[in-house]
PDB file of N, CA, C and O in Angstrom:
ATOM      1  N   UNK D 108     -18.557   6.108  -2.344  1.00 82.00           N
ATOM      2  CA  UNK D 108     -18.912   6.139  -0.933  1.00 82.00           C
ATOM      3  C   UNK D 108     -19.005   4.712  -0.398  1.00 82.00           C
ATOM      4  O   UNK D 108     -19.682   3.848  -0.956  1.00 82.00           O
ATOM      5  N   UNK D 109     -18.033   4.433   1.112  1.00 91.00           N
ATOM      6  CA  UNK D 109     -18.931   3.620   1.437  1.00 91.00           C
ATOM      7  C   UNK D 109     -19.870   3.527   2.798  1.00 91.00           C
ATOM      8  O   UNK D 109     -19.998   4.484   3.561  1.00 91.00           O
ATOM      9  N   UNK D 110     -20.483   2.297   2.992  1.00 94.00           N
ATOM     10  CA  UNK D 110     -21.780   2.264   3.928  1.00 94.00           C
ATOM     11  C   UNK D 110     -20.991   2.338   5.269  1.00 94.00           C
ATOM     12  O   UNK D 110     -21.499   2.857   6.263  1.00 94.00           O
ATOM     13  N   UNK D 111     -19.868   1.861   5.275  1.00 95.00           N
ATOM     14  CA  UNK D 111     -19.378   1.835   6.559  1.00 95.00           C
ATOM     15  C   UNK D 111     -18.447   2.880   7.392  1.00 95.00           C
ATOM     16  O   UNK D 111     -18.096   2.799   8.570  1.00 95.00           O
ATOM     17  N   UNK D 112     -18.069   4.164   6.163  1.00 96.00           N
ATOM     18  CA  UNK D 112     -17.672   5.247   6.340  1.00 96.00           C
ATOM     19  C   UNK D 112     -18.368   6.615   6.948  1.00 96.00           C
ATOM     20  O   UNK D 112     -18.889   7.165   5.977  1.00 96.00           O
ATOM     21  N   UNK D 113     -18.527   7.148   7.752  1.00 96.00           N
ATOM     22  CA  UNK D 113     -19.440   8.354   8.373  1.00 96.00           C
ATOM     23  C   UNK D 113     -19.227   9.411   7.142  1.00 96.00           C
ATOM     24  O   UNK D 113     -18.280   9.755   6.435  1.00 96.00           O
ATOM     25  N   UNK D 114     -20.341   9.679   7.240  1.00 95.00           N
ATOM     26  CA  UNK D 114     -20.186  11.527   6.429  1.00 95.00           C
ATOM     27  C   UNK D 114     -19.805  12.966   6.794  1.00 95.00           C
ATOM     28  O   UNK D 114     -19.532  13.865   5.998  1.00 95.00           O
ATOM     29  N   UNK D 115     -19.838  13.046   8.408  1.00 96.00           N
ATOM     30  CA  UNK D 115     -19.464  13.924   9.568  1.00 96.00           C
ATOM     31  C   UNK D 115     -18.531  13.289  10.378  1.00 96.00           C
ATOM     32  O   UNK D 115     -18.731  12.309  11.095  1.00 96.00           O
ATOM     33  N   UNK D 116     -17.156  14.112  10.166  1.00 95.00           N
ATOM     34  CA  UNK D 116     -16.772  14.857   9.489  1.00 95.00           C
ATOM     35  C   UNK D 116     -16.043  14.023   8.186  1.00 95.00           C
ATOM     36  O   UNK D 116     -15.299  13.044   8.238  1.00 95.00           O
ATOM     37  N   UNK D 117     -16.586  14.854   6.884  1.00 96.00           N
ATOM     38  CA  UNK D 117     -16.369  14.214   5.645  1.00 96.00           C
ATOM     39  C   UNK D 117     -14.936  13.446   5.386  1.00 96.00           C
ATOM     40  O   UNK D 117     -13.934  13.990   5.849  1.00 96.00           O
ATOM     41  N   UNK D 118     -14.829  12.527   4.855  1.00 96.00           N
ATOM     42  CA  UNK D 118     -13.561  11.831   4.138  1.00 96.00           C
ATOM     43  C   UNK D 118     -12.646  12.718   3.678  1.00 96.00           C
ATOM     44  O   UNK D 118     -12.945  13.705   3.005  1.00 96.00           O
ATOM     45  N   UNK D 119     -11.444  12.393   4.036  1.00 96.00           N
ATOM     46  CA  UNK D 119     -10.184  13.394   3.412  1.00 96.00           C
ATOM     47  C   UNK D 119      -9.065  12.982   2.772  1.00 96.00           C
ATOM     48  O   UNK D 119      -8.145  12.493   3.428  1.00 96.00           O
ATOM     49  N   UNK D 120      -8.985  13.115   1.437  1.00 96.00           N
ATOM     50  CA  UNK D 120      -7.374  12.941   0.937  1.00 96.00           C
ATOM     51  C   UNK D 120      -6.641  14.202   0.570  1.00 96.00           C
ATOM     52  O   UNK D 120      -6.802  15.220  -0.103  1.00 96.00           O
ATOM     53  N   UNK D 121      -5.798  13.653   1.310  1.00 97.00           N
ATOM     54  CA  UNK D 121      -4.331  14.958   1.058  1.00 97.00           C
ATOM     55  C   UNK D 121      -3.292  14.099   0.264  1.00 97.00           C
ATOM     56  O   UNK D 121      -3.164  12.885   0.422  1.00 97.00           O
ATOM     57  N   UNK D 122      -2.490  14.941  -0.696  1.00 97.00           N
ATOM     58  CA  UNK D 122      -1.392  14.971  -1.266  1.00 97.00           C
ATOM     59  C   UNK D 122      -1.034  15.561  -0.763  1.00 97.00           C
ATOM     60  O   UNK D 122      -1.463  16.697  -0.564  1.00 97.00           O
ATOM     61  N   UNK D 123       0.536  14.756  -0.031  1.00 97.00           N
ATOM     62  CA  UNK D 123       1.472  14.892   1.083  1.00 97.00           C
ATOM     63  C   UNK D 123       2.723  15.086   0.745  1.00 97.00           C
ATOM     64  O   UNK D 123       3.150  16.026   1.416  1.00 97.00           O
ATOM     65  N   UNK D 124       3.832  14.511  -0.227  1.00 96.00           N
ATOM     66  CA  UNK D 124       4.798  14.520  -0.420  1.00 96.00           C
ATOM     67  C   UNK D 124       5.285  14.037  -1.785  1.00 96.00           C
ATOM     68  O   UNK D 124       4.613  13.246  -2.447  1.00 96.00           O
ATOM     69  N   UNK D 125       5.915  14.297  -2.009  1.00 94.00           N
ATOM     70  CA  UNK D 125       6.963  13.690  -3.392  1.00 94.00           C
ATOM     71  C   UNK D 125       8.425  12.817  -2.895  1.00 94.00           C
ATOM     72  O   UNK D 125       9.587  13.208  -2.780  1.00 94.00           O
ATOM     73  N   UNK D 126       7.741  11.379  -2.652  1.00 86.00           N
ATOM     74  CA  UNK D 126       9.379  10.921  -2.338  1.00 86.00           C
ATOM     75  C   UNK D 126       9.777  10.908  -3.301  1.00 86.00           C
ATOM     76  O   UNK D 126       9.230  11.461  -4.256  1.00 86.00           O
ATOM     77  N   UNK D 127      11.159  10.094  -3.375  1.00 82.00           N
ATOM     78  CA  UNK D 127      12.098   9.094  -4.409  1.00 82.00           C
ATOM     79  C   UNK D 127      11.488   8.753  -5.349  1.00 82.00           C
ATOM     80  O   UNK D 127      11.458   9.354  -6.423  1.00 82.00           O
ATOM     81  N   UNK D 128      10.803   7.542  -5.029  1.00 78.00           N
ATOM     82  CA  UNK D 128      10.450   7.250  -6.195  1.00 78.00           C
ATOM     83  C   UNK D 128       8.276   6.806  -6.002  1.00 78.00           C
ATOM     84  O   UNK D 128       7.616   5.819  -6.326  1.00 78.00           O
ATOM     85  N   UNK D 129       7.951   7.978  -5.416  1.00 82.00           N
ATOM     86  CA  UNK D 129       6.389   7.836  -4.948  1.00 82.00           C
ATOM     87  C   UNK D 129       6.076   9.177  -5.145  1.00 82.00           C
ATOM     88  O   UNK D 129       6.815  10.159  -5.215  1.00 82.00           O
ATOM     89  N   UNK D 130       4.622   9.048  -5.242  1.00 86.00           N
ATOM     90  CA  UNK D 130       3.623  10.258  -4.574  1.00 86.00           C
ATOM     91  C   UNK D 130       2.798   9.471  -3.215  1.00 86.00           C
ATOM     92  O   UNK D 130       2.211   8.389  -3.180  1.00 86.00           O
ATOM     93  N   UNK D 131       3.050  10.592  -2.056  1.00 91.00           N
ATOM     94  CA  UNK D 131       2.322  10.130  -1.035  1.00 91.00           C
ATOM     95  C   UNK D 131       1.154  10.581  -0.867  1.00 91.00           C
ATOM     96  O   UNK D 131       1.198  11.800  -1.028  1.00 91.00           O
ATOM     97  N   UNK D 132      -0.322  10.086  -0.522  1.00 93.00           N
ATOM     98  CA  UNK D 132      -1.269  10.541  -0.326  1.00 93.00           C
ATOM     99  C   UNK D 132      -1.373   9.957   1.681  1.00 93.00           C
ATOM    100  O   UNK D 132      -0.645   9.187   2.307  1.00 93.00           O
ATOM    101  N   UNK D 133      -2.538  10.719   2.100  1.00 96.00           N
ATOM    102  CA  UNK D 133      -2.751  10.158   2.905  1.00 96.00           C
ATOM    103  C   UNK D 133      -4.252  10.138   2.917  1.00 96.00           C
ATOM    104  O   UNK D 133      -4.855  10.951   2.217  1.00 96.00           O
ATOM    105  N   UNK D 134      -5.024   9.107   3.798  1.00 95.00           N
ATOM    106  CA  UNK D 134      -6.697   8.924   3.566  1.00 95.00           C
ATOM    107  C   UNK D 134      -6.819   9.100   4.752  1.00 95.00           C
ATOM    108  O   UNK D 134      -6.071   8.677   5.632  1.00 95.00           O
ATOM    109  N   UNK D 135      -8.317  10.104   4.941  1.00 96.00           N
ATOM    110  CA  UNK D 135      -8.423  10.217   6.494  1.00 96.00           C
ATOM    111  C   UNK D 135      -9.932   9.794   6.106  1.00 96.00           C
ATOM    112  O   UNK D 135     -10.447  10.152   5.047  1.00 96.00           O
ATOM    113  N   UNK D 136     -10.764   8.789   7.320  1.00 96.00           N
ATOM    114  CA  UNK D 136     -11.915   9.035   7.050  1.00 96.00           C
ATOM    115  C   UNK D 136     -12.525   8.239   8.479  1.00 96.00           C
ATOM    116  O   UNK D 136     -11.802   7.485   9.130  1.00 96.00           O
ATOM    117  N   UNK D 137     -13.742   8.482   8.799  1.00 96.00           N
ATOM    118  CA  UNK D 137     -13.918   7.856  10.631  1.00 96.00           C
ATOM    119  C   UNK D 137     -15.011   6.705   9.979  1.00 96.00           C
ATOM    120  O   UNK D 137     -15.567   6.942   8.906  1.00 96.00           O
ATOM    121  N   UNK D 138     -15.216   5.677  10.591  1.00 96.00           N
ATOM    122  CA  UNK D 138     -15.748   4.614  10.531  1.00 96.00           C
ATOM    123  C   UNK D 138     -17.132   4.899  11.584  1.00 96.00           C
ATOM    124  O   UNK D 138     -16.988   5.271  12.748  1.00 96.00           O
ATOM    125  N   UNK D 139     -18.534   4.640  10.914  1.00 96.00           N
ATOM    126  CA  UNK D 139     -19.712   4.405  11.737  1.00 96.00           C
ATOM    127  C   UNK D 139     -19.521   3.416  12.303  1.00 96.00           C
ATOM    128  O   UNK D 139     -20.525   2.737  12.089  1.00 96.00           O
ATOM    129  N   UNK D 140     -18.667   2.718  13.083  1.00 96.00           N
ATOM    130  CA  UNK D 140     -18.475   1.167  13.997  1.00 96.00           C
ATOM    131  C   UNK D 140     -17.246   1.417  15.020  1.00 96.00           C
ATOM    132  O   UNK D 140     -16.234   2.085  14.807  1.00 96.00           O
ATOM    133  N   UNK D 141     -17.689   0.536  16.460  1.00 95.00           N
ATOM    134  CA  UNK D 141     -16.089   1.221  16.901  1.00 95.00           C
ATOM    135  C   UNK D 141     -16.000  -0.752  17.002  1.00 95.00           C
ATOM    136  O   UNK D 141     -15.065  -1.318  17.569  1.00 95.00           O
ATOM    137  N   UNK D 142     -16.778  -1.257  16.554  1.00 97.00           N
ATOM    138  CA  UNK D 142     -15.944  -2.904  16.462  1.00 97.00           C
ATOM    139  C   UNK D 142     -14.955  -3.311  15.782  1.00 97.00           C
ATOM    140  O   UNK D 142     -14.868  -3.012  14.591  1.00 97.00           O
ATOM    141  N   UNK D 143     -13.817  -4.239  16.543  1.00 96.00           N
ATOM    142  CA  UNK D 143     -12.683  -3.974  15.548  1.00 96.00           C
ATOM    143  C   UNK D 143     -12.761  -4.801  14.859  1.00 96.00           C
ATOM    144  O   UNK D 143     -12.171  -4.468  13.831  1.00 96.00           O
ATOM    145  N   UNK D 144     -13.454  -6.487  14.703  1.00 97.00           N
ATOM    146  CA  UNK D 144     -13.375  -6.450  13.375  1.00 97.00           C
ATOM    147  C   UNK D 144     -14.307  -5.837  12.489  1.00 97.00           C
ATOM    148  O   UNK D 144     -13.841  -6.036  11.367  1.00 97.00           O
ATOM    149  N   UNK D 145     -15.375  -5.196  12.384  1.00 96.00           N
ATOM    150  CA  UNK D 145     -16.108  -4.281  11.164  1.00 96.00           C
ATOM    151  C   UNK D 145     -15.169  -3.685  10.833  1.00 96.00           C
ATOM    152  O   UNK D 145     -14.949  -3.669   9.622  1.00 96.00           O
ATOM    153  N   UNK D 146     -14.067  -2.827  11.897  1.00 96.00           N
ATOM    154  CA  UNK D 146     -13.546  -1.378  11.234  1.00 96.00           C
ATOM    155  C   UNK D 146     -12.346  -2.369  10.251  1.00 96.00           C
ATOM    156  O   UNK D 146     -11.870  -1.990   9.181  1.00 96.00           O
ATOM    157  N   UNK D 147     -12.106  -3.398  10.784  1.00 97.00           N
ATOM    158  CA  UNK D 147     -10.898  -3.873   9.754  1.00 97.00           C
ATOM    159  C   UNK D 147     -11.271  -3.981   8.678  1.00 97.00           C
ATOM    160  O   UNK D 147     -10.474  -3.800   7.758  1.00 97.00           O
ATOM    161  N   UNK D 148     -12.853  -4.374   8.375  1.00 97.00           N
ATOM    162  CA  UNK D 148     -13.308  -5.340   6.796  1.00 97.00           C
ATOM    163  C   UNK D 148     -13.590  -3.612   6.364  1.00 97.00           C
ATOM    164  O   UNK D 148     -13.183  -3.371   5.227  1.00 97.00           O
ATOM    165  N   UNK D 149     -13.989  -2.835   6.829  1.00 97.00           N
ATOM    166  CA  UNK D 149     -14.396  -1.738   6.417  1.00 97.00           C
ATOM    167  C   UNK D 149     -13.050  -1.025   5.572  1.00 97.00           C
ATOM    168  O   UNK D 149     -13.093  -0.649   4.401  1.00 97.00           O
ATOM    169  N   UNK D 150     -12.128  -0.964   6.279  1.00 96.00           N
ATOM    170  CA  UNK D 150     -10.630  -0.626   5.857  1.00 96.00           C
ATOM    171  C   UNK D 150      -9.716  -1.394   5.280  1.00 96.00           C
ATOM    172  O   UNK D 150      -8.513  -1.160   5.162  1.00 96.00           O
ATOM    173  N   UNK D 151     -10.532  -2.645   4.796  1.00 97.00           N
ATOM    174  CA  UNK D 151      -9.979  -3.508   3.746  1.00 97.00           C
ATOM    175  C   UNK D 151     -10.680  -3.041   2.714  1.00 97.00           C
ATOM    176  O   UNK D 151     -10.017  -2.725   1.726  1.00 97.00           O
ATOM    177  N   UNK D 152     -11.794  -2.914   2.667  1.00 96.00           N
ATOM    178  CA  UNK D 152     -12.926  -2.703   1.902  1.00 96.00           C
ATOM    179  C   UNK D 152     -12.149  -1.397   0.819  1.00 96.00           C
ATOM    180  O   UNK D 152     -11.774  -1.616  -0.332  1.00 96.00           O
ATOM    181  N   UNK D 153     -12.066  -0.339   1.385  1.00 95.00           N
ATOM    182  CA  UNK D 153     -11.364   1.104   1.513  1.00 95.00           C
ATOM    183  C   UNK D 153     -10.072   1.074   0.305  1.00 95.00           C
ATOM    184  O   UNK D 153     -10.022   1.523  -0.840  1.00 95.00           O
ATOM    185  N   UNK D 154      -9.025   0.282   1.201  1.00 94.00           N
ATOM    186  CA  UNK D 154      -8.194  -0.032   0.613  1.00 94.00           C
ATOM    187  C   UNK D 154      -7.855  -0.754  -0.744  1.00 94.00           C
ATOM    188  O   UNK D 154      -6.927  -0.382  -1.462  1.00 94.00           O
ATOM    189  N   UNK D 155      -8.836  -2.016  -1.095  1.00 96.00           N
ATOM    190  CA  UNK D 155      -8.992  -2.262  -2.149  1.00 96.00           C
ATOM    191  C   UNK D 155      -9.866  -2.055  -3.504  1.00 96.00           C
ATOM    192  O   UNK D 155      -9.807  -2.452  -4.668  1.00 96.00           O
ATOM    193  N   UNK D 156     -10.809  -1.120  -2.630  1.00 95.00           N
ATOM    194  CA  UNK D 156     -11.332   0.223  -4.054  1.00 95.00           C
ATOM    195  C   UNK D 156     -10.173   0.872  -4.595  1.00 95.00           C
ATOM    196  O   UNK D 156      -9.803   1.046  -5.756  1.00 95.00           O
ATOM    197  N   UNK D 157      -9.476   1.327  -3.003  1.00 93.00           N
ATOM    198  CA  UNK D 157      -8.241   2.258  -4.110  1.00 93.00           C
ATOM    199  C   UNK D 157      -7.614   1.795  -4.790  1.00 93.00           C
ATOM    200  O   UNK D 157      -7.434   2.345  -5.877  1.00 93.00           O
ATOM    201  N   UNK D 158      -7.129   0.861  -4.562  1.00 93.00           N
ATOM    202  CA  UNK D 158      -5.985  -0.399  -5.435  1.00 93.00           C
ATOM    203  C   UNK D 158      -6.949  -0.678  -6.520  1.00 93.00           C
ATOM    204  O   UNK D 158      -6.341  -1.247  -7.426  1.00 93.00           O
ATOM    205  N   UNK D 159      -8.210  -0.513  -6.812  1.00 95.00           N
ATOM    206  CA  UNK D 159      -8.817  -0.993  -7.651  1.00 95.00           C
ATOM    207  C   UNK D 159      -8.760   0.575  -9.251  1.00 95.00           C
ATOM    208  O   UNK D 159      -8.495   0.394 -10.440  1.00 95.00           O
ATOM    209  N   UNK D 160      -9.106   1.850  -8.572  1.00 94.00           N
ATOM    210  CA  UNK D 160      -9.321   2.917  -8.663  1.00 94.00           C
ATOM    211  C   UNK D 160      -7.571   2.829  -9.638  1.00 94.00           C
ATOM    212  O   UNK D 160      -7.499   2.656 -10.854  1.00 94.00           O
ATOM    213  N   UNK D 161      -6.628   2.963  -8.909  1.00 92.00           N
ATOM    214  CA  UNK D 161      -5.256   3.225  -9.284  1.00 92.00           C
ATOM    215  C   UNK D 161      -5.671   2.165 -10.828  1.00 92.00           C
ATOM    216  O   UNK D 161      -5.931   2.696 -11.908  1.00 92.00           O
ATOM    217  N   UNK D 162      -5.657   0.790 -10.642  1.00 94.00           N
ATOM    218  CA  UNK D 162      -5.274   0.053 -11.740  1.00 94.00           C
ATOM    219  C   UNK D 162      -6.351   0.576 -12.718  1.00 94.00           C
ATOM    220  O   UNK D 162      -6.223   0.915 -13.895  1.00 94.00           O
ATOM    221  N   UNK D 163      -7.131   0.560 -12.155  1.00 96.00           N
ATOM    222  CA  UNK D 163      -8.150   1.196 -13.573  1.00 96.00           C
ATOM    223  C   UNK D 163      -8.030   2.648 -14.416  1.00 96.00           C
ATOM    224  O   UNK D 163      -8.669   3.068 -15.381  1.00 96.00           O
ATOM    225  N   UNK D 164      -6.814   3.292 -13.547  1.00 96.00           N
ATOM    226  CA  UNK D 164      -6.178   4.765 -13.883  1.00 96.00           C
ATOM    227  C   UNK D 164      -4.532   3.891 -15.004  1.00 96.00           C
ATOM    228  O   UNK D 164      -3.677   4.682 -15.404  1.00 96.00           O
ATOM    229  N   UNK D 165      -4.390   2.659 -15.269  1.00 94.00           N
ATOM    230  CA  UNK D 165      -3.266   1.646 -15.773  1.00 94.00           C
ATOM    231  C   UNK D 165      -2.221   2.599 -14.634  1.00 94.00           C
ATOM    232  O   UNK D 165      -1.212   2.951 -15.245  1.00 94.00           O
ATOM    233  N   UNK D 166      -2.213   3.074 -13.216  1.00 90.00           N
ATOM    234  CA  UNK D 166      -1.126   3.569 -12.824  1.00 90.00           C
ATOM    235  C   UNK D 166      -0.409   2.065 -12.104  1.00 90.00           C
ATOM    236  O   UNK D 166      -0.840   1.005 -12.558  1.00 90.00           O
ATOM    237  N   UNK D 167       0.542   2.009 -11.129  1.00 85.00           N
ATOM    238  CA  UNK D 167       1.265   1.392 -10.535  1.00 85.00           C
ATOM    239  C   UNK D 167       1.711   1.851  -8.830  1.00 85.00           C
ATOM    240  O   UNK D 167       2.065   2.989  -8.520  1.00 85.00           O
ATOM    241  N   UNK D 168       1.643   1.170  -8.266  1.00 81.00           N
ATOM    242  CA  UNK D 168       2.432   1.355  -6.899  1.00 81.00           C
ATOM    243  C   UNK D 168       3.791   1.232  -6.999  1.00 81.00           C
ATOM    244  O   UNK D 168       4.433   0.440  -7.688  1.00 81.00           O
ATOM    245  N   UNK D 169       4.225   2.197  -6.152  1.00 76.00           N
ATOM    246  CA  UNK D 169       5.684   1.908  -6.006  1.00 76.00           C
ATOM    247  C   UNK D 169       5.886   1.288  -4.628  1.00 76.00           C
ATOM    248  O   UNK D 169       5.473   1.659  -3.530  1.00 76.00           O
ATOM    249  N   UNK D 170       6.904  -0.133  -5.111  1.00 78.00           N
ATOM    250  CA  UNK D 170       7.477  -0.701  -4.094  1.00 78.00           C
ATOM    251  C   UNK D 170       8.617  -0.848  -3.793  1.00 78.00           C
ATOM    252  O   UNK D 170       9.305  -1.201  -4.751  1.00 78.00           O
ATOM    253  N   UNK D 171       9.330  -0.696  -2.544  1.00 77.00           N
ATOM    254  CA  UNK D 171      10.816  -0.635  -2.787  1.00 77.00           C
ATOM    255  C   UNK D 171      11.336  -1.736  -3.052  1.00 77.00           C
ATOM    256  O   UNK D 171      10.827  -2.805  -2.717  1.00 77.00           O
ATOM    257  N   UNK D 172      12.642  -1.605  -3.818  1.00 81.00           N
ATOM    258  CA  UNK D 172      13.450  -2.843  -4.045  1.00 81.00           C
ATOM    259  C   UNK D 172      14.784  -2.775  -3.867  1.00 81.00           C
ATOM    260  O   UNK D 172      15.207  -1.637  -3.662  1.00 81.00           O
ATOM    261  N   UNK D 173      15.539  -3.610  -3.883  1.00 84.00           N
ATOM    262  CA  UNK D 173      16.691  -3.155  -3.406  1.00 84.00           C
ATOM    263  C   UNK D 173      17.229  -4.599  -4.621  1.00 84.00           C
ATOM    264  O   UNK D 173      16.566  -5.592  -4.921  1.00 84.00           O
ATOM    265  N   UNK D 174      18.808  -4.161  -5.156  1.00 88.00           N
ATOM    266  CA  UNK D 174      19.664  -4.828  -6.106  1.00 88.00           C
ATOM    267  C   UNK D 174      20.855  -5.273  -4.977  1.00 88.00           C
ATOM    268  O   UNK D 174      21.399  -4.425  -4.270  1.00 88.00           O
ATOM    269  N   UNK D 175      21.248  -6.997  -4.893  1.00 87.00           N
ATOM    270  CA  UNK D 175      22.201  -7.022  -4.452  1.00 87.00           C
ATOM    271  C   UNK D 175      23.344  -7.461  -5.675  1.00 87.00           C
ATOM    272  O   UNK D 175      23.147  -7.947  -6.789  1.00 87.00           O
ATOM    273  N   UNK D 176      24.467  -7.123  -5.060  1.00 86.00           N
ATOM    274  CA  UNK D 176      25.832  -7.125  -6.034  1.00 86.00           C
ATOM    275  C   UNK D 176      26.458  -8.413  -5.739  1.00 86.00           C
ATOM    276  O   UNK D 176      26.783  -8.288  -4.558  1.00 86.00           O
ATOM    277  N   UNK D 177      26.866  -9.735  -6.174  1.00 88.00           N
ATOM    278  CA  UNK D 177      27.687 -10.567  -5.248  1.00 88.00           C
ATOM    279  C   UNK D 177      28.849 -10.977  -5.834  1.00 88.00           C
ATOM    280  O   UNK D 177      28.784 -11.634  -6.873  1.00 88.00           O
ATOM    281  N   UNK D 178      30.233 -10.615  -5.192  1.00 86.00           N
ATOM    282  CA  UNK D 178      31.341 -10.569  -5.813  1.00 86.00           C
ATOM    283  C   UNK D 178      31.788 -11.955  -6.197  1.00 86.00           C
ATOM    284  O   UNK D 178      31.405 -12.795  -5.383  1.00 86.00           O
ATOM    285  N   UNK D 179      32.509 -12.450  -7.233  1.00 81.00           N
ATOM    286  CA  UNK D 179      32.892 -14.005  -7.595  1.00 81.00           C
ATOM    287  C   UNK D 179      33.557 -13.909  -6.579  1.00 81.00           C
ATOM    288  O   UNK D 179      34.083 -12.921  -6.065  1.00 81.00           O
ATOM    289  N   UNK D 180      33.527 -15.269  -6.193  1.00 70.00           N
ATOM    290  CA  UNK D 180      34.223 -16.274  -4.993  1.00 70.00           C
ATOM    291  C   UNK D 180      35.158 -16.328  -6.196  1.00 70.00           C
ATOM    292  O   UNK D 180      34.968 -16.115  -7.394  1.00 70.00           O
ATOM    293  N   UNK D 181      36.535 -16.782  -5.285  1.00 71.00           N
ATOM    294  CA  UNK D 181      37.472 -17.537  -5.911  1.00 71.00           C
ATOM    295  C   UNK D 181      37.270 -19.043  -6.715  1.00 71.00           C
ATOM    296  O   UNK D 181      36.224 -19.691  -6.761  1.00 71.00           O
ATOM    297  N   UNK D 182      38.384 -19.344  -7.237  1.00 69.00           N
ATOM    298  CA  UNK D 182      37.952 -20.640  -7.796  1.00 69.00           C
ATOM    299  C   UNK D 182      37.646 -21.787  -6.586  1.00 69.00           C
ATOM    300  O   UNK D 182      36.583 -22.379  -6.398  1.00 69.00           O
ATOM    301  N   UNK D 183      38.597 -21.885  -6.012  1.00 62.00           N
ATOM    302  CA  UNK D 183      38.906 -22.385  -4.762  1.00 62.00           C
ATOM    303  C   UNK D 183      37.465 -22.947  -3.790  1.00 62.00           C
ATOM    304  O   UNK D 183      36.925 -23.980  -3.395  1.00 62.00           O
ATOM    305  N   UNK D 184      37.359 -21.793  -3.762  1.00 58.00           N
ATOM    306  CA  UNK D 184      36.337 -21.415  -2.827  1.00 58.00           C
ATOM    307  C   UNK D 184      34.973 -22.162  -3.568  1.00 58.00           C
ATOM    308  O   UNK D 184      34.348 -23.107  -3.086  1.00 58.00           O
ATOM    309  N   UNK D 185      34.714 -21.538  -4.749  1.00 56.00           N
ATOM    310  CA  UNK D 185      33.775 -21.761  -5.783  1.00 56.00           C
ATOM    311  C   UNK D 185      33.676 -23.761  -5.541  1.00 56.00           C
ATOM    312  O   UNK D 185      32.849 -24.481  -4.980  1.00 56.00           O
ATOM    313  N   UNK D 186      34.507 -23.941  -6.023  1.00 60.00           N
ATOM    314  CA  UNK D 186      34.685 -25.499  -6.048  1.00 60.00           C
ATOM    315  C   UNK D 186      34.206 -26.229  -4.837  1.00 60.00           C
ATOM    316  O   UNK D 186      33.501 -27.231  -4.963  1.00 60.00           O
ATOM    317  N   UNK D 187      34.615 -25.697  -3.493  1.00 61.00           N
ATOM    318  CA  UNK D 187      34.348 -26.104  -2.307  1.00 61.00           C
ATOM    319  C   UNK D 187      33.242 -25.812  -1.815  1.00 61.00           C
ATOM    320  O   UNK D 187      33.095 -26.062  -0.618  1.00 61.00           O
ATOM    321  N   UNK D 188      32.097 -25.183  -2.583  1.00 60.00           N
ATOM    322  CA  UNK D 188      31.191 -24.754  -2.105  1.00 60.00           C
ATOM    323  C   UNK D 188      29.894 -25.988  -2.807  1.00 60.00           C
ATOM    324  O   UNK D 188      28.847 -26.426  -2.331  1.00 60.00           O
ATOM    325  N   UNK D 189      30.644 -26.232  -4.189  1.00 60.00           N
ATOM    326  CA  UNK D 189      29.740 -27.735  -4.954  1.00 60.00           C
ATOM    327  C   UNK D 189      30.086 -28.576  -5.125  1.00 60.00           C
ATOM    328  O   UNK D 189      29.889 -29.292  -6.107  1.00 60.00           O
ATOM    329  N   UNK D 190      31.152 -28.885  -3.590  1.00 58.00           N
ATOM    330  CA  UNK D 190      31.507 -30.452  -3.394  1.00 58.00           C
ATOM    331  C   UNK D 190      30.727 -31.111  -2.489  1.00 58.00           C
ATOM    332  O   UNK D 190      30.916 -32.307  -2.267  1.00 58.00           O
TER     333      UNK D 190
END
């Protein structure tokens, strides 16, 4: 729990989807503050229990990545590029 989270109406996680290469959850929960910076430190706060919660489960986040391919240059080309 935290101090800066309301209890009415209670905190909610749903399991939402199965992407590619994730499980999506989503976190619902209302903040006792309507100041925006409290609600930010509050929802930092939030956020890095979970990140804390996951690693202590040894799980991982998935992040996307992407592979680029890069075709050989000619010689030509190659040469003129480390002159």
């Amino acid at each position: 729990a935290h101090d800066g989270i309301a209890t009415d109406p209670a905190p909610l996680v749903s399991f939402t989807a199965c992407s590619a290469s994730s499980l999506d959850f989503t976190v619902t929960a209302f903040t006792k503050t309507t100041d925006g910076t409290e609600f930010a430190q509050v929802k930092q706060d939030v956020l890095l229990r979970i990140m804390a919660i996951i690693a202590e489960a040894e799980a991982e986040f998935a992040f996307p990545t992407q592979t680029l391919h890069v075709a050989s240059a000619p010689d030509s080309a190659a040469q003129t590029a480390t002159s």
